[in-house]
Amino acid sequence: MTNYIIRRLLLVPVLLIGVTLIIFGMLQLLGPVERSALYVRDFPKNEKQIEGLIRKYGLDKSFFEQYWRWLNGVIDPGSGERQGGILYGDFGYSRTASQPVVDLVKERFPNTVDLALWTVYPMLSVGVWLGVKAAVNQNKFIDQAARMYSIIGTSFPTFVFGLLILMLLYAKLGWFMPGKMSDWVSKLIFSGQLKQYTHLLTIDALLNLRFDVFWDAMRHMIMPIITLSYINWATFVRVTRSSMLETLRQDYVVTARAKGLKENDVINKHARPNAMLPVVTMAGGSIVGLLGGVVITETVFNYPGIGKASADAAANLDVVTILGLAIFSGTILILSNLIVDIVYAFIDPRVRLA
């Protein structure tokens, strides 16, 4: 298994280079003026300034020379400072957020992690539980209901369900609200009365023993959590049910039943652990989607995460911000898939021999 993990680790830099090449190739579809935003905050105002920027930053050079400058940055001959260079954490300046892209990520990513943290458990537990129940009770009422829900859930648009939740729980009942926090919580953070240990609002609230702040944060997150869980439940139910049905037909399950083992032991100790292999892979992809920012859900509920930042940048044609967030999301995807592969190697004995 060590060789398996080493091979996966060696693939990471190759994949990262591939991602940056693709994104930089997309950048070449823009003109030099737009590409200059990687190095300067304000667009040039006349033809002389445009020509000066093209020469200064090599925007008329070959593809690979420009790619190297994009990775490594350019040393300003006047000040001696490095401008640009994603290897040095400079992803350009976001005109939409009026701050460097890296600062935008630092500000918004903790919000997305906070939302993902509280979405993962209900998303996985309910989806897997219902899928197992449907398989164990094949063709019974709960199975029929689960299959119907799976079809409706996968075909129901996320933004429509989100708007329905928003109208019911916020506009009509007033139980929950969009956004991230109330104004009084913002004042607490701004005044320094709420210490930020992790920059995850719910976790920091618990660490400060401010349960009122925790409840306020949850009131803002419950609607996105319900929406994200509902959409993912449908997929998890379908995959878990199919995998569980296939596992229940295996010889070792039939043998376990023939030996007189209790049905709960057969299901929970023998069948379900082996049926979880494809579910683990899918769960990894779902968690990556949450961490990469769920654009539609965060936009519907005005939740200030990575997805909302991407939507705002796209609406304002802020190409530099979009590309910077694309690199960030691509990196998360690669690293998360690496973790999933390693976890898979521990739970699947067949992989250990690979």
Coordinates of N, CA and C in Angstrom, one line a residue, residues 88-217:
Y88 N 4.1 32.6 -5.5 CA 4.4 33.4 -4.3 C 3.1 33.9 -3.7
G89 N 2.0 33.3 -4.1 CA 0.7 33.7 -3.5 C 0.0 34.9 -4.1
D90 N 0.5 35.4 -5.2 CA -0.1 36.6 -5.9 C -0.9 36.1 -7.0
F91 N -2.3 36.1 -6.9 CA -3.2 35.7 -7.9 C -3.8 36.8 -8.7
G92 N -3.3 38.0 -8.4 CA -3.8 39.2 -9.1 C -4.8 40.0 -8.2
Y93 N -5.3 41.0 -8.7 CA -6.2 41.9 -7.9 C -7.6 41.8 -8.3
S94 N -8.5 41.6 -7.3 CA -9.9 41.4 -7.6 C -10.6 42.8 -7.7
R95 N -11.1 43.2 -8.9 CA -11.8 44.4 -9.0 C -13.1 44.4 -8.3
T96 N -13.7 43.2 -8.3 CA -15.1 43.0 -7.7 C -15.0 43.2 -6.2
A97 N -14.0 42.6 -5.5 CA -13.9 42.7 -4.1 C -13.0 43.9 -3.6
S98 N -12.4 44.5 -4.6 CA -11.4 45.6 -4.3 C -10.4 45.2 -3.3
Q99 N -9.8 44.0 -3.6 CA -8.7 43.5 -2.7 C -8.0 42.4 -3.5
P100 N -6.8 42.1 -3.1 CA -6.1 40.9 -3.8 C -6.9 39.7 -3.7
V101 N -6.8 38.8 -4.8 CA -7.6 37.6 -4.8 C -7.2 36.7 -3.6
V102 N -6.0 36.6 -3.2 CA -5.6 35.8 -2.1 C -6.2 36.2 -0.8
D103 N -6.4 37.6 -0.6 CA -7.1 38.1 0.6 C -8.6 37.7 0.5
L104 N -9.1 37.7 -0.7 CA -10.5 37.4 -0.9 C -10.7 35.9 -0.5
V105 N -9.8 35.1 -0.9 CA -9.9 33.6 -0.5 C -9.8 33.5 1.0
K106 N -8.8 34.2 1.6 CA -8.7 34.1 3.1 C -9.9 34.5 3.8
E107 N -10.6 35.5 3.2 CA -11.8 36.0 3.9 C -13.0 35.1 3.7
R108 N -13.2 34.6 2.5 CA -14.4 33.8 2.2 C -14.3 32.3 2.4
F109 N -13.1 31.7 2.3 CA -13.0 30.3 2.4 C -13.4 29.8 3.8
P110 N -13.1 30.5 4.9 CA -13.5 30.0 6.2 C -15.1 29.9 6.3
N111 N -15.8 30.8 5.6 CA -17.2 30.8 5.6 C -17.7 29.5 4.9
T112 N -17.1 29.2 3.8 CA -17.4 28.0 3.1 C -17.1 26.7 3.9
V113 N -16.0 26.7 4.6 CA -15.6 25.6 5.4 C -16.7 25.4 6.5
D114 N -17.1 26.5 7.1 CA -18.0 26.5 8.2 C -19.4 25.9 7.7
L115 N -19.8 26.3 6.5 CA -21.0 25.7 6.0 C -20.9 24.2 5.7
A116 N -19.7 23.9 5.1 CA -19.5 22.5 4.7 C -19.4 21.6 6.0
L117 N -18.8 22.1 7.0 CA -18.7 21.4 8.3 C -20.0 20.9 8.8
W118 N -21.0 21.8 8.8 CA -22.3 21.5 9.3 C -23.2 20.8 8.3
T119 N -22.8 20.7 7.1 CA -23.6 20.0 6.1 C -23.2 18.6 5.9
V120 N -22.0 18.2 6.1 CA -21.5 16.9 5.8 C -22.2 15.8 6.6
Y121 N -22.4 16.0 7.9 CA -23.0 15.0 8.7 C -24.5 14.7 8.3
P122 N -25.4 15.7 8.2 CA -26.7 15.3 7.8 C -26.8 14.8 6.4
M123 N -25.9 15.3 5.5 CA -25.8 14.9 4.1 C -25.5 13.4 4.0
L124 N -24.5 13.0 4.8 CA -24.0 11.6 4.7 C -24.9 10.6 5.5
S125 N -25.2 11.0 6.7 CA -25.9 10.1 7.6 C -27.3 9.8 7.1
V126 N -28.1 10.8 6.7 CA -29.5 10.5 6.2 C -29.5 9.8 4.9
G127 N -28.6 10.2 4.0 CA -28.6 9.6 2.7 C -28.2 8.2 2.7
V128 N -27.2 7.8 3.5 CA -26.7 6.4 3.6 C -27.7 5.6 4.3
W129 N -28.3 6.1 5.4 CA -29.3 5.4 6.2 C -30.5 5.1 5.4
L130 N -31.0 6.0 4.6 CA -32.2 5.8 3.8 C -31.9 4.8 2.7
G131 N -30.6 4.9 2.1 CA -30.3 4.0 1.0 C -30.2 2.5 1.5
V132 N -29.6 2.3 2.7 CA -29.5 1.0 3.3 C -30.9 0.5 3.6
K133 N -31.8 1.3 4.2 CA -33.1 0.9 4.5 C -33.9 0.5 3.3
A134 N -33.7 1.2 2.2 CA -34.4 0.9 1.0 C -34.0 -0.4 0.4
A135 N -32.6 -0.7 0.5 CA -32.1 -2.0 0.0 C -32.6 -3.2 0.8
V136 N -32.5 -3.0 2.1 CA -32.9 -4.1 3.0 C -34.4 -4.4 2.9
N137 N -35.2 -3.4 2.6 CA -36.7 -3.6 2.4 C -37.0 -3.4 0.9
Q138 N -36.3 -4.1 0.1 CA -36.5 -4.0 -1.4 C -38.0 -4.3 -1.7
N139 N -38.5 -3.4 -2.6 CA -39.9 -3.4 -3.1 C -41.0 -3.2 -2.1
K140 N -40.6 -2.8 -0.9 CA -41.6 -2.5 0.1 C -41.8 -1.0 0.1
F141 N -42.7 -0.5 1.0 CA -43.1 0.9 0.9 C -41.9 1.9 1.0
I142 N -41.0 1.6 2.0 CA -39.9 2.5 2.2 C -39.0 2.5 1.0
D143 N -38.8 1.4 0.3 CA -38.0 1.3 -0.9 C -38.7 2.1 -2.0
Q144 N -40.0 2.0 -2.2 CA -40.7 2.7 -3.3 C -40.6 4.2 -3.0
A145 N -40.8 4.6 -1.7 CA -40.7 6.0 -1.4 C -39.3 6.6 -1.6
A146 N -38.3 5.8 -1.2 CA -36.9 6.3 -1.4 C -36.5 6.4 -2.9
R147 N -37.0 5.5 -3.7 CA -36.7 5.6 -5.1 C -37.4 6.8 -5.8
M148 N -38.6 7.0 -5.4 CA -39.4 8.1 -5.9 C -38.7 9.4 -5.5
Y149 N -38.3 9.5 -4.2 CA -37.6 10.7 -3.7 C -36.3 10.9 -4.5
S150 N -35.5 9.8 -4.7 CA -34.3 9.9 -5.4 C -34.5 10.5 -6.8
I151 N -35.5 10.1 -7.5 CA -35.8 10.6 -8.9 C -36.2 12.1 -8.8
I152 N -37.0 12.4 -7.9 CA -37.5 13.8 -7.8 C -36.3 14.7 -7.3
G153 N -35.5 14.2 -6.4 CA -34.4 15.0 -5.8 C -33.3 15.3 -6.9
T154 N -33.0 14.3 -7.7 CA -31.9 14.5 -8.7 C -32.4 15.4 -9.8
S155 N -33.7 15.5 -10.1 CA -34.2 16.2 -11.2 C -34.7 17.6 -10.8
F156 N -34.7 17.9 -9.5 CA -35.3 19.1 -9.0 C -34.2 20.2 -9.0
P157 N -34.3 21.3 -9.7 CA -33.2 22.3 -9.7 C -32.9 22.8 -8.3
T158 N -31.6 23.0 -8.1 CA -31.2 23.5 -6.7 C -31.7 24.9 -6.4
F159 N -31.7 25.8 -7.4 CA -32.1 27.1 -7.1 C -33.6 27.2 -6.8
V160 N -34.4 26.3 -7.5 CA -35.8 26.3 -7.2 C -36.1 25.9 -5.8
F161 N -35.5 24.8 -5.4 CA -35.7 24.3 -4.1 C -35.2 25.3 -3.0
G162 N -34.1 25.9 -3.3 CA -33.5 27.0 -2.4 C -34.5 28.1 -2.3
L163 N -35.1 28.6 -3.4 CA -36.0 29.7 -3.3 C -37.3 29.3 -2.5
L164 N -37.8 28.0 -2.7 CA -38.9 27.6 -2.0 C -38.6 27.6 -0.5
I165 N -37.4 27.1 -0.1 CA -37.0 27.1 1.3 C -37.0 28.5 1.8
L166 N -36.4 29.4 1.0 CA -36.3 30.8 1.4 C -37.7 31.5 1.6
M167 N -38.6 31.2 0.7 CA -40.0 31.8 0.9 C -40.7 31.2 2.1
L168 N -40.5 29.9 2.4 CA -41.2 29.3 3.5 C -40.6 29.6 4.8
L169 N -39.3 29.4 5.0 CA -38.7 29.5 6.3 C -38.3 30.9 6.7
Y170 N -38.1 31.7 5.7 CA -37.7 33.1 5.9 C -38.8 34.1 5.7
A171 N -39.4 34.1 4.5 CA -40.4 35.1 4.2 C -41.7 34.9 4.9
K172 N -42.1 33.6 5.0 CA -43.4 33.4 5.6 C -43.3 33.1 7.1
L173 N -42.5 32.2 7.5 CA -42.4 31.8 9.0 C -41.4 32.7 9.8
G174 N -40.4 33.2 9.1 CA -39.4 34.0 9.8 C -38.5 33.3 10.8
W175 N -38.4 32.0 10.6 CA -37.6 31.2 11.5 C -36.1 31.4 11.3
F176 N -35.7 31.4 10.0 CA -34.3 31.5 9.7 C -34.1 32.7 8.7
M177 N -32.8 33.0 8.4 CA -32.6 34.2 7.6 C -31.4 33.9 6.7
P178 N -31.3 34.6 5.6 CA -30.1 34.5 4.7 C -28.9 35.3 5.2
G179 N -27.8 35.2 4.5 CA -26.6 35.9 4.9 C -25.8 35.0 5.8
K180 N -24.8 35.7 6.5 CA -23.9 34.9 7.4 C -24.2 35.2 8.9
M181 N -24.5 36.4 9.2 CA -24.6 36.8 10.7 C -25.5 38.0 10.8
S182 N -26.0 38.3 12.0 CA -26.7 39.5 12.2 C -25.8 40.7 12.5
D183 N -26.3 41.9 12.4 CA -25.5 43.1 12.6 C -24.8 43.1 13.9
W184 N -25.5 42.7 15.0 CA -24.9 42.7 16.3 C -23.8 41.8 16.5
V185 N -23.8 40.7 15.7 CA -22.6 39.8 15.8 C -21.4 40.4 15.0
S186 N -21.7 41.1 13.9 CA -20.6 41.8 13.2 C -20.0 42.9 14.1
K187 N -20.8 43.5 14.9 CA -20.2 44.6 15.8 C -19.3 43.9 16.9
L188 N -19.7 42.7 17.4 CA -18.9 42.0 18.3 C -17.6 41.7 17.8
I189 N -17.6 41.2 16.5 CA -16.3 40.8 15.9 C -15.4 42.0 15.6
F190 N -16.1 43.1 15.1 CA -15.3 44.3 14.8 C -14.7 44.9 16.0
S191 N -15.4 44.8 17.1 CA -14.9 45.5 18.4 C -13.9 44.6 19.1
G192 N -13.7 43.3 18.7 CA -12.8 42.4 19.3 C -13.3 41.7 20.5
Q193 N -14.6 41.8 20.8 CA -15.2 41.1 21.9 C -15.4 39.6 21.7
L194 N -15.4 39.2 20.4 CA -15.5 37.8 20.0 C -14.1 37.4 19.4
K195 N -13.3 36.7 20.2 CA -12.0 36.3 19.7 C -12.1 35.3 18.6
Q196 N -11.4 35.5 17.5 CA -11.4 34.6 16.3 C -10.2 33.7 16.4
Y197 N -10.4 32.5 16.8 CA -9.4 31.5 16.9 C -9.2 30.8 15.6
T198 N -10.3 30.4 15.0 CA -10.3 29.6 13.7 C -10.8 30.4 12.5
H199 N -11.5 31.5 12.8 CA -12.2 32.3 11.7 C -13.4 31.5 11.2
L200 N -13.8 30.4 11.8 CA -15.1 29.7 11.6 C -16.0 30.2 12.6
L201 N -17.1 30.9 12.2 CA -17.9 31.6 13.2 C -18.5 30.7 14.2
T202 N -19.0 29.6 13.8 CA -19.7 28.7 14.8 C -18.7 28.1 15.8
I203 N -17.5 27.7 15.3 CA -16.5 27.2 16.2 C -16.0 28.2 17.1
D204 N -15.7 29.4 16.6 CA -15.2 30.5 17.5 C -16.3 30.9 18.5
A205 N -17.6 30.8 18.1 CA -18.6 31.1 19.1 C -18.6 30.1 20.2
L206 N -18.4 28.8 19.9 CA -18.4 27.8 21.0 C -17.1 28.0 21.8
L207 N -16.0 28.3 21.2 CA -14.8 28.5 22.0 C -14.9 29.7 22.9
N208 N -15.6 30.7 22.5 CA -15.9 31.9 23.4 C -17.0 31.7 24.3
L209 N -17.6 30.5 24.3 CA -18.8 30.2 25.1 C -20.0 31.2 24.8
R210 N -20.0 31.7 23.6 CA -21.1 32.6 23.2 C -22.1 31.8 22.4
F211 N -23.0 31.1 23.1 CA -24.0 30.3 22.5 C -25.1 31.1 21.8
D212 N -25.3 32.4 22.1 CA -26.2 33.3 21.4 C -25.6 33.5 20.0
V213 N -24.3 33.7 19.9 CA -23.7 33.9 18.6 C -23.7 32.6 17.8
F214 N -23.5 31.5 18.4 CA -23.6 30.2 17.7 C -25.0 30.0 17.1
W215 N -26.0 30.3 17.9 CA -27.4 30.1 17.4 C -27.7 31.1 16.3
D216 N -27.2 32.3 16.4 CA -27.4 33.3 15.3 C -26.7 32.8 14.0
A217 N -25.5 32.2 14.1 CA -24.8 31.7 12.9 C -25.6 30.5 12.3

